[in-house]
PDB file of C-alpha atoms in Angstrom:
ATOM      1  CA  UNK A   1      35.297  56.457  13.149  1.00  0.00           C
ATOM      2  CA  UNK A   2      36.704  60.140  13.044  1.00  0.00           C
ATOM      3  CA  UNK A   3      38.372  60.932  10.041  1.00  0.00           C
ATOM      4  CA  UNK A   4      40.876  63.867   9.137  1.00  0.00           C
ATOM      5  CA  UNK A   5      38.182  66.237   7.525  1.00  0.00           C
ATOM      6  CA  UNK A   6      36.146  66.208  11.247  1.00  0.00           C
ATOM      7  CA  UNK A   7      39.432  67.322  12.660  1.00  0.00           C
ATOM      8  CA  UNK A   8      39.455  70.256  10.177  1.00  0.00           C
ATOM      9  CA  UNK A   9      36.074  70.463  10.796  1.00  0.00           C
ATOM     10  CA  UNK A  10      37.095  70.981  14.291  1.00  0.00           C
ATOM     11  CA  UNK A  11      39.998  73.691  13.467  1.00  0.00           C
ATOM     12  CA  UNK A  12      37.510  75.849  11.480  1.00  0.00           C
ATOM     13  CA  UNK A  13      34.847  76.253  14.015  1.00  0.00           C
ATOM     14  CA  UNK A  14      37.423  77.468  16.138  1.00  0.00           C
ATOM     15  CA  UNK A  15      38.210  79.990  13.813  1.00  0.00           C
ATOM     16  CA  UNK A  16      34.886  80.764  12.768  1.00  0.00           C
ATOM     17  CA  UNK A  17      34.044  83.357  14.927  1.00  0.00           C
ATOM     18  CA  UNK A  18      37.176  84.489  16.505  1.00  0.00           C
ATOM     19  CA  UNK A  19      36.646  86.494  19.670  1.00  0.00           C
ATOM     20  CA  UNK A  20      32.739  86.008  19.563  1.00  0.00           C
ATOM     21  CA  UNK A  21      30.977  83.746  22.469  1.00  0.00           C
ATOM     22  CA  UNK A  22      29.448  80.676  21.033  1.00  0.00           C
ATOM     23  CA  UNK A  23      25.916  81.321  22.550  1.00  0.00           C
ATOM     24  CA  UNK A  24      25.179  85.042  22.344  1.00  0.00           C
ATOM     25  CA  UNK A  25      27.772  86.606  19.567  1.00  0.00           C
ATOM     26  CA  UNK A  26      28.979  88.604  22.106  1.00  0.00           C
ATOM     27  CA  UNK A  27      32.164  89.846  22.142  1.00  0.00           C
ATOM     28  CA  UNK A  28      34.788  87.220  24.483  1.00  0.00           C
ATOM     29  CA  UNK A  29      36.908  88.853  26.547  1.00  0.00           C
ATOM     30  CA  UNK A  30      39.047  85.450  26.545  1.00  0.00           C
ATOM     31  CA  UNK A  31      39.956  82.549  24.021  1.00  0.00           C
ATOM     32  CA  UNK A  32      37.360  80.332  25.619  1.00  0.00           C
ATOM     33  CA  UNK A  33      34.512  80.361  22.652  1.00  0.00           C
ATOM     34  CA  UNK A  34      31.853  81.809  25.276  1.00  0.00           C
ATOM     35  CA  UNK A  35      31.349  84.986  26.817  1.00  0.00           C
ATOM     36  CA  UNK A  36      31.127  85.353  30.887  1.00  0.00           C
ATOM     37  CA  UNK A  37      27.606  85.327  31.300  1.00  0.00           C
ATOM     38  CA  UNK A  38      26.517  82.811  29.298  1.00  0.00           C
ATOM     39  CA  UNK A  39      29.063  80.570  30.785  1.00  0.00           C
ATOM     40  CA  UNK A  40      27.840  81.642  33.888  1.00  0.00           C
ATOM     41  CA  UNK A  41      23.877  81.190  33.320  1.00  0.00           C
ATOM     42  CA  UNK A  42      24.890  77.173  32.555  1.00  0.00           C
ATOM     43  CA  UNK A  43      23.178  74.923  34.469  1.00  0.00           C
ATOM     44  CA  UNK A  44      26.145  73.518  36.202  1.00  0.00           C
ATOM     45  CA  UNK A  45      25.986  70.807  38.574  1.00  0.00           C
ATOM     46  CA  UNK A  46      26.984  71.953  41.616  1.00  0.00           C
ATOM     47  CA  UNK A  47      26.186  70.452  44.201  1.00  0.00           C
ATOM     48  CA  UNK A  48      26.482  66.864  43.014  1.00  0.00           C
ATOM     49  CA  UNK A  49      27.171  63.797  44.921  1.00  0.00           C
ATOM     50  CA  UNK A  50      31.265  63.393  44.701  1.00  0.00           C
ATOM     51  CA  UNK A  51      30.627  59.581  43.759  1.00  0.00           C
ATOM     52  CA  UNK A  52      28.039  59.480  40.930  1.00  0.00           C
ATOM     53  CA  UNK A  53      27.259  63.238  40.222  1.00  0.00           C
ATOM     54  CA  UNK A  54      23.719  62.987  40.960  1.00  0.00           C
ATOM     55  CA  UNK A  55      22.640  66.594  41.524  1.00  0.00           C
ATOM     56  CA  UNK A  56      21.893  67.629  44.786  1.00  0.00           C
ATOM     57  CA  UNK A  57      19.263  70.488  46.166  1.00  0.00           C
ATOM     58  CA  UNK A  58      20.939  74.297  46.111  1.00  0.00           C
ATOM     59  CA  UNK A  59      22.485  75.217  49.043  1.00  0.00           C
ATOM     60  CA  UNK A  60      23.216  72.056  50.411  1.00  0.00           C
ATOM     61  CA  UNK A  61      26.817  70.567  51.147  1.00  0.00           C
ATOM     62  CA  UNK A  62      28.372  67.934  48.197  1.00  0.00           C
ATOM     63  CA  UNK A  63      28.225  64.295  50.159  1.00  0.00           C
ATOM     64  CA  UNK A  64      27.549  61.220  48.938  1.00  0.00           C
ATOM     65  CA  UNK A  65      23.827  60.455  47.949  1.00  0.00           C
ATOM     66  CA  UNK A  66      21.707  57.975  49.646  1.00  0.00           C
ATOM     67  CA  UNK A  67      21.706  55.707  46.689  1.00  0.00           C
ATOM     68  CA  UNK A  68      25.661  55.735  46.658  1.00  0.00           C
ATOM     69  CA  UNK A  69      25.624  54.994  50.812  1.00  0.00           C
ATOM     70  CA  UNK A  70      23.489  51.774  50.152  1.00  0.00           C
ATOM     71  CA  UNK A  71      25.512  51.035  46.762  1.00  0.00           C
ATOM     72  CA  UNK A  72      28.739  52.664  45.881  1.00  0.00           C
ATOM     73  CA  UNK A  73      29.336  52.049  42.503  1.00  0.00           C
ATOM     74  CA  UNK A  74      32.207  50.443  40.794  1.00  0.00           C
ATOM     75  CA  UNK A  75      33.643  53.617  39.684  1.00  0.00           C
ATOM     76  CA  UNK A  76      35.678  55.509  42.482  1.00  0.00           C
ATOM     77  CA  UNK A  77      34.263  59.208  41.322  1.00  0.00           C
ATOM     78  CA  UNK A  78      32.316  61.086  38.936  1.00  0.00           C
ATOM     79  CA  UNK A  79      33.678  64.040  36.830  1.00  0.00           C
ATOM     80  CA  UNK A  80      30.213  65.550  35.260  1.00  0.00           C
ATOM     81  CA  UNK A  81      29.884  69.722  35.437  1.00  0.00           C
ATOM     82  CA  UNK A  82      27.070  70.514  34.133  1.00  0.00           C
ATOM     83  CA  UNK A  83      23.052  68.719  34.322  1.00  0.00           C
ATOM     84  CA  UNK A  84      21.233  68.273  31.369  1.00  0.00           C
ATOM     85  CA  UNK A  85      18.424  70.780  31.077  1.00  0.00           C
ATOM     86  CA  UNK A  86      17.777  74.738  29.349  1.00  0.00           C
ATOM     87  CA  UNK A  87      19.953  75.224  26.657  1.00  0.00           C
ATOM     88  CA  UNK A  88      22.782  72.758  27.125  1.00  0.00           C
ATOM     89  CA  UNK A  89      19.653  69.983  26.633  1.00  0.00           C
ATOM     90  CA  UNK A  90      19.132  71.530  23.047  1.00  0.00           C
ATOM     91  CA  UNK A  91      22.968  71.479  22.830  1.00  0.00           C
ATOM     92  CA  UNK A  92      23.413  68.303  23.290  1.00  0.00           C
ATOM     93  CA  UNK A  93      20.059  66.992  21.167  1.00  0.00           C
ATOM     94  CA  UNK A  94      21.713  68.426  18.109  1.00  0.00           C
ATOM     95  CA  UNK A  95      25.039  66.296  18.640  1.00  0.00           C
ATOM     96  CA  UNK A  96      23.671  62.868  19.490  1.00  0.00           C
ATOM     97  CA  UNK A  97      20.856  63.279  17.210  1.00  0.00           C
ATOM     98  CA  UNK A  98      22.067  65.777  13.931  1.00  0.00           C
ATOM     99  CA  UNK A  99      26.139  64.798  14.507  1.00  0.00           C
ATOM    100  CA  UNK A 100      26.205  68.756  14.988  1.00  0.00           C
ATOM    101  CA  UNK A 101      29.883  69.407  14.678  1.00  0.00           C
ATOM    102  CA  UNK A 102      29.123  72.794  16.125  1.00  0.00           C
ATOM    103  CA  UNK A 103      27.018  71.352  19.337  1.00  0.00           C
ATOM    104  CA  UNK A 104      30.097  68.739  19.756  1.00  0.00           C
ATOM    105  CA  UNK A 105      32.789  71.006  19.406  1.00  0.00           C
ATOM    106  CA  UNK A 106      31.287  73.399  22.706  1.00  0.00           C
ATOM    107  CA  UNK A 107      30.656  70.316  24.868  1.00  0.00           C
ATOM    108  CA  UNK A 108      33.999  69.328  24.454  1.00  0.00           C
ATOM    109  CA  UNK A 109      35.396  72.711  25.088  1.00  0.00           C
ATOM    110  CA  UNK A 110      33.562  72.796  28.481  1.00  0.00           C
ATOM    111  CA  UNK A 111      34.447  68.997  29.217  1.00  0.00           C
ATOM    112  CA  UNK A 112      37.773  70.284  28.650  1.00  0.00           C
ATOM    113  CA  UNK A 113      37.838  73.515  31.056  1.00  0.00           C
ATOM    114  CA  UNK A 114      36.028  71.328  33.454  1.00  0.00           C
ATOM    115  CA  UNK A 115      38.847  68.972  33.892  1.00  0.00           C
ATOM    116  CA  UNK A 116      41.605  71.968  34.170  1.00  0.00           C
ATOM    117  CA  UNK A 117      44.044  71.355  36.706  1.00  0.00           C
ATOM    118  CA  UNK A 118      42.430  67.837  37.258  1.00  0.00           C
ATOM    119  CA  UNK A 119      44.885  65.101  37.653  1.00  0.00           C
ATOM    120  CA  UNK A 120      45.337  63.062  34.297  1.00  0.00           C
ATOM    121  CA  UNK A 121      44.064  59.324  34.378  1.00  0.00           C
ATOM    122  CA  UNK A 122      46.584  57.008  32.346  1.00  0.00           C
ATOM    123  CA  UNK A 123      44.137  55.671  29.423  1.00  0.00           C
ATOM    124  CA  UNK A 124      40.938  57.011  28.605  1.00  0.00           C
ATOM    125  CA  UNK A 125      37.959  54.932  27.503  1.00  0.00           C
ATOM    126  CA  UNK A 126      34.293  55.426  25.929  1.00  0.00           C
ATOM    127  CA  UNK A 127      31.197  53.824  26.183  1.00  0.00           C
ATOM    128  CA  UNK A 128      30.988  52.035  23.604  1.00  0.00           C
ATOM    129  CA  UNK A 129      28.134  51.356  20.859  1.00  0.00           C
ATOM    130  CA  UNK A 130      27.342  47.545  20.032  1.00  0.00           C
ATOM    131  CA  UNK A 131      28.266  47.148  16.031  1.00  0.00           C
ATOM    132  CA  UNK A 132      24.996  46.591  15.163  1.00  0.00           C
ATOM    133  CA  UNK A 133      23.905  49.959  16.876  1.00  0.00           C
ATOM    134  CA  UNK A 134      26.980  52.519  15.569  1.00  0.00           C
ATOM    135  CA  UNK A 135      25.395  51.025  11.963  1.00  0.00           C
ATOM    136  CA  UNK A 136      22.586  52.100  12.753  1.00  0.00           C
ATOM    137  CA  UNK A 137      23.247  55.393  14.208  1.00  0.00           C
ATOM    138  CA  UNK A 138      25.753  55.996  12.073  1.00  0.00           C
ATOM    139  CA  UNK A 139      27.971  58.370  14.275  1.00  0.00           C
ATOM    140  CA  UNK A 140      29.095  57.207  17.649  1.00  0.00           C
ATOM    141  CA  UNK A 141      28.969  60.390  19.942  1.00  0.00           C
ATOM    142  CA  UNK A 142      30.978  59.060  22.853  1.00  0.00           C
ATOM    143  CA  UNK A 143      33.804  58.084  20.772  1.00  0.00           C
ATOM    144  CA  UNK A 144      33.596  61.438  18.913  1.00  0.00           C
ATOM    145  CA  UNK A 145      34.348  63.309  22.323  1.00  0.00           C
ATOM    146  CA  UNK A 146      37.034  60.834  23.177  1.00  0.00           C
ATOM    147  CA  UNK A 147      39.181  60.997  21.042  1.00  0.00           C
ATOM    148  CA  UNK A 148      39.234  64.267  21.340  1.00  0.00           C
ATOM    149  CA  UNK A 149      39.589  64.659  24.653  1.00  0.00           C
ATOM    150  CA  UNK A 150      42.807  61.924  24.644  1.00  0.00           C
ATOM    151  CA  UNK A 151      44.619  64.044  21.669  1.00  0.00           C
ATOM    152  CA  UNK A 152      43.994  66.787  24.112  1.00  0.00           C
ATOM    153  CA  UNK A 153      45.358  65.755  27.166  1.00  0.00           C
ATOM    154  CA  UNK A 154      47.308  63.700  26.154  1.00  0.00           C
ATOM    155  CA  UNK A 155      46.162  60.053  27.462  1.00  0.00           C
ATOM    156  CA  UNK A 156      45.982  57.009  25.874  1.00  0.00           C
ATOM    157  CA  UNK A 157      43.000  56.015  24.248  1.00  0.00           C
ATOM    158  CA  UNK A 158      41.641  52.234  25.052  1.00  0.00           C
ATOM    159  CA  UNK A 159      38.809  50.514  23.182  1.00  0.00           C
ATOM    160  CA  UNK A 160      36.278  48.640  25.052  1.00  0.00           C
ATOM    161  CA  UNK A 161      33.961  46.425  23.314  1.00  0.00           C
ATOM    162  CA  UNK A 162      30.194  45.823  23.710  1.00  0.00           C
ATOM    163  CA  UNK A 163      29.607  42.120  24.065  1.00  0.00           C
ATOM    164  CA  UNK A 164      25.986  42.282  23.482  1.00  0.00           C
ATOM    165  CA  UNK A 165      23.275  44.736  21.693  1.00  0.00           C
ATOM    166  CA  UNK A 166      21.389  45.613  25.030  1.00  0.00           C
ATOM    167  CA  UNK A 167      17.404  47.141  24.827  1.00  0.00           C
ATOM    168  CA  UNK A 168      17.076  50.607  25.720  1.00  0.00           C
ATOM    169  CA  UNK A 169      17.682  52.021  28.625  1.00  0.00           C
ATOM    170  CA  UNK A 170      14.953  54.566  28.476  1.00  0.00           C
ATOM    171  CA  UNK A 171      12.166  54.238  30.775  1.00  0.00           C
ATOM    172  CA  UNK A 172      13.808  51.564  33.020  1.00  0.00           C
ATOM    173  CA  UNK A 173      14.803  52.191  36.753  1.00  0.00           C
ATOM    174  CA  UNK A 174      18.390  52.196  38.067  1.00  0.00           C
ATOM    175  CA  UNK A 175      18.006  48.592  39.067  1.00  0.00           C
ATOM    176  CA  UNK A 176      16.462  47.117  35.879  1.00  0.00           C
ATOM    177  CA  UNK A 177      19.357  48.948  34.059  1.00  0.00           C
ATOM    178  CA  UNK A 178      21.824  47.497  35.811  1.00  0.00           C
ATOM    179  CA  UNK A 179      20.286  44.127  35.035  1.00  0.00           C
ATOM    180  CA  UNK A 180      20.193  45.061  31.313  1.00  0.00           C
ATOM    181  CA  UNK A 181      24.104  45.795  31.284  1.00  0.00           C
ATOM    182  CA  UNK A 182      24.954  43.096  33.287  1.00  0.00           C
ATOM    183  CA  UNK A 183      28.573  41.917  31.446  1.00  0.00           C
ATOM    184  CA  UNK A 184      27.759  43.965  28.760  1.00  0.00           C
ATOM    185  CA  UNK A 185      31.167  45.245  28.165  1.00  0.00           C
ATOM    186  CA  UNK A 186      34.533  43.477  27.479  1.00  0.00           C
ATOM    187  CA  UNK A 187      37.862  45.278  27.985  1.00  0.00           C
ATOM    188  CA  UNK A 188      40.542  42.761  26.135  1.00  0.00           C
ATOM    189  CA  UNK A 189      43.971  45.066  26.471  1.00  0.00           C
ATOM    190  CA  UNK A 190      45.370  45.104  29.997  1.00  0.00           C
ATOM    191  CA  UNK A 191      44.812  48.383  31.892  1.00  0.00           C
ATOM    192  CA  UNK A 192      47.189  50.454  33.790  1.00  0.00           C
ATOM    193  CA  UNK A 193      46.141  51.568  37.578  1.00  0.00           C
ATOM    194  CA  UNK A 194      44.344  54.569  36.585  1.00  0.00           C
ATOM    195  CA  UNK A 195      41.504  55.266  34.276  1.00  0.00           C
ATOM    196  CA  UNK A 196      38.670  57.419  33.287  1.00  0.00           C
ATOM    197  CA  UNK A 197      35.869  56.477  31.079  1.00  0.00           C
ATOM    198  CA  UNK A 198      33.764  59.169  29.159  1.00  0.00           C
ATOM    199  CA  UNK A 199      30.123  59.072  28.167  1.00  0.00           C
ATOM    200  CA  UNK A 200      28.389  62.093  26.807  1.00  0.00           C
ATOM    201  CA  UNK A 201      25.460  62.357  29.237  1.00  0.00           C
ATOM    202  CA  UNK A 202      25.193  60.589  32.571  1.00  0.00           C
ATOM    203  CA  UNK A 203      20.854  59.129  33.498  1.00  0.00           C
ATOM    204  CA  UNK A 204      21.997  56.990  36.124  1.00  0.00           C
ATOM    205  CA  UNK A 205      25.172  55.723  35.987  1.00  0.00           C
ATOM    206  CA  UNK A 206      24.216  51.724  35.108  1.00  0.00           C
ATOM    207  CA  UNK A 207      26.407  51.976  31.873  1.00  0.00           C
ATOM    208  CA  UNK A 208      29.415  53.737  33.414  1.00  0.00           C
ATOM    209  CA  UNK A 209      29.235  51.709  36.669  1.00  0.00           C
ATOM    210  CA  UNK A 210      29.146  48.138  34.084  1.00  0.00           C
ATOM    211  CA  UNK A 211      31.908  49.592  31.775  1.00  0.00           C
ATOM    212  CA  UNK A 212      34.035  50.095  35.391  1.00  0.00           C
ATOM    213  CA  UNK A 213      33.508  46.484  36.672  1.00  0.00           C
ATOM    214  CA  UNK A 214      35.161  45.457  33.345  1.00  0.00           C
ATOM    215  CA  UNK A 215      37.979  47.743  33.402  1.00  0.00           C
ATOM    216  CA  UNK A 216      38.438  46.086  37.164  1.00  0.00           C
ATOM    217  CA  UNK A 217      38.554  42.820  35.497  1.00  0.00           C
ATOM    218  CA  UNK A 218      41.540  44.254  33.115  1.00  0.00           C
ATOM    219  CA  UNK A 219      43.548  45.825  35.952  1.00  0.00           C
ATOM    220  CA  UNK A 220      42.013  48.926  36.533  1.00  0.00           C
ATOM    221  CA  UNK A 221      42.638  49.936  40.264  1.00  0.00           C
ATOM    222  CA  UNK A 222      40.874  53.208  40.021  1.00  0.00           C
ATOM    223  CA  UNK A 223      38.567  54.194  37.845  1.00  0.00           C
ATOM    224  CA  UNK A 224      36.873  57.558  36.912  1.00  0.00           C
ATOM    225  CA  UNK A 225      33.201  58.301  35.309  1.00  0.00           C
ATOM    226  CA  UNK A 226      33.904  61.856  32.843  1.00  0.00           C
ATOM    227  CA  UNK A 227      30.101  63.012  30.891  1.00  0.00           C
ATOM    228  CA  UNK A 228      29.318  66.365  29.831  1.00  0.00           C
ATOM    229  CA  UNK A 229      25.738  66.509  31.768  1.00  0.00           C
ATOM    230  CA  UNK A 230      24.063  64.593  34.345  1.00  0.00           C
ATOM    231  CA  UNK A 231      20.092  64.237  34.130  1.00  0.00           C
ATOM    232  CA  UNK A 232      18.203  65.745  37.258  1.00  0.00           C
ATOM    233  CA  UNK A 233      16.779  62.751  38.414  1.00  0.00           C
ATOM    234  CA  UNK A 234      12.564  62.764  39.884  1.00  0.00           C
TER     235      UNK A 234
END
């Protein structure tokens, strides 16, 4: 859980380095905490497939992804700007890993400039950690950027549960994942039409695509997937 000192926390990073880009030092000729080429040299992911975000070949036109055509998944749209390699990899390593207020400060800032001018979902929800796991772990990352993000814009912040403490992910193919998360995730408050739910990187999409089928079973009509970074898949 966030307490009042990581929102201070929060307040003095801003004010750290007033004026000076995040990345480089160099001077910012805006109030965004990055200068122009750094933001620039990001590895953004563009193109991506509209429905999950997998990245797509440069040069090529945004459409849905093979995997999507044989399989939509339950969530309507994916919201993920940049893919998870170069420097944003080390970036984000040093906020799931080392709770780096720093690191998680900068992702959110680009999360947030990402969704600019986007239309604003009605509740907001994270993945969430099993118990057992945030123990464990000690910091939950996704919930960190959440609430956030909902103090930011505004929305409503909803708390799914994790029914069950699910193996790994890692090293398992899209189809065994979605057998691993298979009603892993309980959403007990009723939902309104439209929500987005926030992870802080996006593999595959298993996780988001079991947290949407629950928010369906709570009311969702239309639901959203929001992550900072998508991984490149082989």
């Amino acid at each position: 859980m966030s307490t009042i000192h990581d929102f201070k926390v929060d307040d003095w990073l801003r004010r750290l380095l007033p004026g000076r880009c995040a990345f480089c030092l160099a001077a910012c000729e805006s109030t965004a905490p990055w200068c122009q080429a750094c933001h620039l040299a990001l590895p953004w992911n563009l193109p991506a497939c509209p429905a999950c975000a997998e990245p797509q070949p440069a040069g090529s036109r945004a459409r849905r992804c093979g995997r999507c055509l044989q399989r939509a998944p339950a969530f309507d749209t994916a919201r993920v700007p940049l893919r998870y390699e170069g420097e944003l990899r080390g970036l984000m390593q040093g906020f799931k890993f080392q709770a780096s207020p720093r690191a998680g400060s900068l992702m959110l800032a680009l999360l947030e400039d990402a969704l600019r001018d986007k239309p604003c979902p009605q509740a907001l929800l994270a993945v969430p950690l099993h118990p057992r796991r945030a123990r464990q772990r000690g910091f939950d990352q996704a919930r960190w950027l959440a609430e956030r993000l909902s103090a930011r814009l505004d929305i409503p912040l909803v708390v799914a549960q994790r029914r069950r403490d699910t193996p790994s992910q890692r090293g398992l193919d899209r189809k065994r994942r979605r057998g691993n998360l298979r009603a892993a995730f309980r959403v007990e408050t009723a939902l309104p039409p439209e929500v987005a739910l926030l992870d802080d990187v996006m593999t595959t999409g298993a996780t988001l695509d079991a947290l949407a089928r629950a928010c369906h079973q709570a009311g969702a009509e239309r639901v959203e997937a929001w992550a900072v970074a998508r991984t490149p898949l082989p």
